[in-house]
Amino acid sequence: MLINKGLAFIALGSNLEIPVFQVQHAFDELEQLPGTQLIKRSSLYQSTPIGRLDQPDFINAVAQIKTELAPLDLLTALLTIEHKQGRLRESLNAPRTLDLDILLYDTLQYQDGELTIPHPRMTQRAFVLQPLIEIAPDCQIPGYGHIAPLLAACKDQKLLKING
């Protein structure tokens, strides 16, 4: 998959080891990726866990980057950042120091065993859609359309803007 300077959106989340620090540090790490420029960063949002409820609240954000990395190379780079920040993958929906997900990469629709773009659950998560609409209000999600109606459908999910 050959890509030349793709525009991507990355979800950032943490609920362990000073989550605000973890997310802010991850923004810095994104800027250091080869051939990558951090274009925009959203405010930080506090959200309650979904799925596994017996864990601390999350701090979430979204970054917009321009990158020369192909999607699978970008995924590898994001997993490396997670690992450097102490991410352990003990069980599904477990608490974590850092979670980085590729939400969108240009208008690409892609799926294999490692990566699905657009992210398969992004359209159901206020903690992704709210920071995304903040930095990209005209965002269109391939296969789903404009972001605003998707966010409206998540209005029952508790989300608190904590900065910005």
Coordinates of C-alpha atoms in Angstrom, one line a residue:
M1 CA 0.0 0.0 0.0
L2 CA 1.9 3.1 -1.3
I3 CA 0.8 6.4 0.3
N4 CA 2.4 9.8 -0.3
K5 CA 1.8 12.2 2.6
G6 CA -1.5 11.0 4.0
L7 CA -3.7 13.0 6.3
A8 CA -4.6 10.9 9.3
F9 CA -6.6 11.2 12.6
I10 CA -5.3 9.4 15.7
A11 CA -7.3 8.8 18.9
L12 CA -5.4 9.0 22.1
G13 CA -6.6 7.7 25.5
S14 CA -5.3 6.8 28.9
N15 CA -6.6 6.0 32.3
L16 CA -3.4 5.0 34.2
E17 CA -0.3 6.7 35.5
I18 CA -1.3 10.3 35.3
P19 CA -3.5 10.1 32.2
V20 CA -3.3 13.8 31.2
F21 CA 0.5 13.5 31.2
Q22 CA 0.3 10.2 29.1
V23 CA -1.8 11.9 26.5
Q24 CA 0.2 15.1 26.4
H25 CA 3.4 13.1 26.0
A26 CA 1.9 11.0 23.2
F27 CA 1.1 14.2 21.3
D28 CA 4.9 15.0 21.6
E29 CA 5.8 11.5 20.4
L30 CA 3.5 11.8 17.4
E31 CA 5.4 14.9 16.4
Q32 CA 8.7 12.9 16.5
L33 CA 7.5 10.2 14.0
P34 CA 9.6 10.1 10.8
G35 CA 8.0 12.0 7.9
T36 CA 5.1 13.1 10.1
Q37 CA 3.8 16.5 11.1
L38 CA 1.3 17.2 13.9
I39 CA -1.3 19.5 12.3
K40 CA -3.9 19.8 15.1
R41 CA -4.6 18.5 18.5
S42 CA -8.0 18.5 20.3
S43 CA -8.8 19.5 23.8
L44 CA -8.6 16.8 26.4
Y45 CA -11.9 15.1 27.5
Q46 CA -12.7 12.9 30.4
S47 CA -14.9 10.0 29.7
T48 CA -16.3 7.1 31.7
P49 CA -15.2 3.6 30.6
I50 CA -17.3 1.6 28.1
G51 CA -17.6 -2.1 28.3
R52 CA -15.5 -2.8 31.4
L53 CA -16.7 -0.4 34.0
D54 CA -14.5 -1.3 37.0
Q55 CA -11.7 1.0 36.1
P56 CA -10.8 4.7 36.3
D57 CA -12.2 7.3 33.9
F58 CA -10.2 8.0 30.7
I59 CA -8.6 11.1 29.3
N60 CA -9.1 11.2 25.5
A61 CA -8.1 13.4 22.6
V62 CA -7.7 13.3 18.9
A63 CA -4.7 14.4 16.8
Q64 CA -4.6 15.3 13.1
I65 CA -1.3 14.4 11.4
K66 CA 0.2 14.5 7.9
T67 CA 2.5 11.6 7.4
E68 CA 4.6 9.8 4.8
L69 CA 4.1 6.6 6.7
A70 CA 1.8 4.0 5.1
P71 CA -1.1 2.9 7.3
L72 CA 0.5 -0.3 8.5
D73 CA 3.8 1.5 9.2
L74 CA 1.9 4.1 11.1
L75 CA 0.2 1.4 13.2
T76 CA 3.6 -0.1 14.0
A77 CA 4.9 3.3 15.1
L78 CA 1.8 3.9 17.3
L79 CA 2.3 0.5 19.0
T80 CA 5.9 1.4 19.6
I81 CA 4.8 4.7 21.3
E82 CA 2.3 2.8 23.4
H83 CA 4.9 0.3 24.5
K84 CA 7.4 3.0 25.4
Q85 CA 4.8 4.5 27.6
G86 CA 4.2 1.2 29.5
R87 CA 1.2 -0.2 27.7
L88 CA 0.4 -3.7 28.6
R89 CA -2.3 -5.8 26.7
E90 CA -3.5 -8.0 29.5
S91 CA -7.2 -8.3 28.5
L92 CA -9.8 -6.7 26.3
N93 CA -10.9 -3.2 27.5
A94 CA -8.3 -3.3 30.4
P95 CA -7.1 -0.1 32.0
R96 CA -4.1 1.3 30.1
T97 CA -1.3 3.8 30.2
L98 CA -1.9 4.7 26.6
D99 CA -4.1 3.7 23.7
L100 CA -3.4 5.1 20.2
D101 CA -5.8 4.2 17.3
I102 CA -5.8 5.2 13.7
L103 CA -9.3 6.6 13.2
L104 CA -9.1 7.8 9.6
Y105 CA -6.4 7.9 6.9
D106 CA -7.4 10.2 4.0
T107 CA -10.6 8.6 2.5
L108 CA -9.1 5.1 2.8
Q109 CA -11.4 2.1 3.6
Y110 CA -9.1 -0.7 4.6
Q111 CA -9.4 -4.0 6.5
D112 CA -7.0 -6.8 7.3
G113 CA -6.2 -8.9 10.4
E114 CA -4.2 -6.0 11.9
L115 CA -5.9 -2.8 10.9
T116 CA -9.3 -1.5 10.0
I117 CA -9.8 2.0 8.7
P118 CA -12.1 3.8 9.5
H119 CA -11.7 2.5 13.0
P120 CA -14.6 0.1 13.5
R121 CA -16.1 1.5 16.7
M122 CA -15.3 5.2 16.2
T123 CA -18.8 6.1 15.1
Q124 CA -20.3 4.8 18.4
R125 CA -17.9 6.7 20.8
A126 CA -18.5 10.3 21.9
F127 CA -15.0 10.3 23.3
V128 CA -13.7 10.0 19.8
L129 CA -16.3 12.0 17.9
Q130 CA -16.4 15.1 20.1
P131 CA -12.6 15.8 19.9
L132 CA -12.6 14.9 16.2
I133 CA -15.4 17.3 15.4
E134 CA -13.6 20.0 17.4
I135 CA -10.6 19.9 15.1
A136 CA -12.3 18.8 11.9
P137 CA -15.9 20.1 11.9
D138 CA -16.5 19.1 8.3
C139 CA -15.1 15.6 8.7
Q140 CA -16.7 12.9 6.6
I141 CA -16.2 9.3 7.7
P142 CA -16.0 7.0 4.7
G143 CA -19.0 4.7 4.6
Y144 CA -20.9 6.7 7.3
G145 CA -21.0 10.4 6.1
H146 CA -20.8 13.6 8.1
I147 CA -19.6 13.3 11.8
A148 CA -22.3 15.5 13.3
P149 CA -25.3 13.1 13.2
L150 CA -23.0 10.3 14.5
L151 CA -22.0 12.4 17.5
A152 CA -25.7 13.3 18.1
A153 CA -26.5 9.6 18.3
C154 CA -24.0 9.3 21.2
K155 CA -25.5 12.1 23.3
D156 CA -26.2 9.7 26.2
Q157 CA -22.4 9.1 26.7
K158 CA -20.9 11.2 29.5
L159 CA -18.0 13.4 28.4
L160 CA -16.4 16.3 30.1
K161 CA -14.0 18.8 28.3
I162 CA -11.1 19.4 30.7
N163 CA -9.0 21.9 28.8
G164 CA -8.9 23.9 25.6

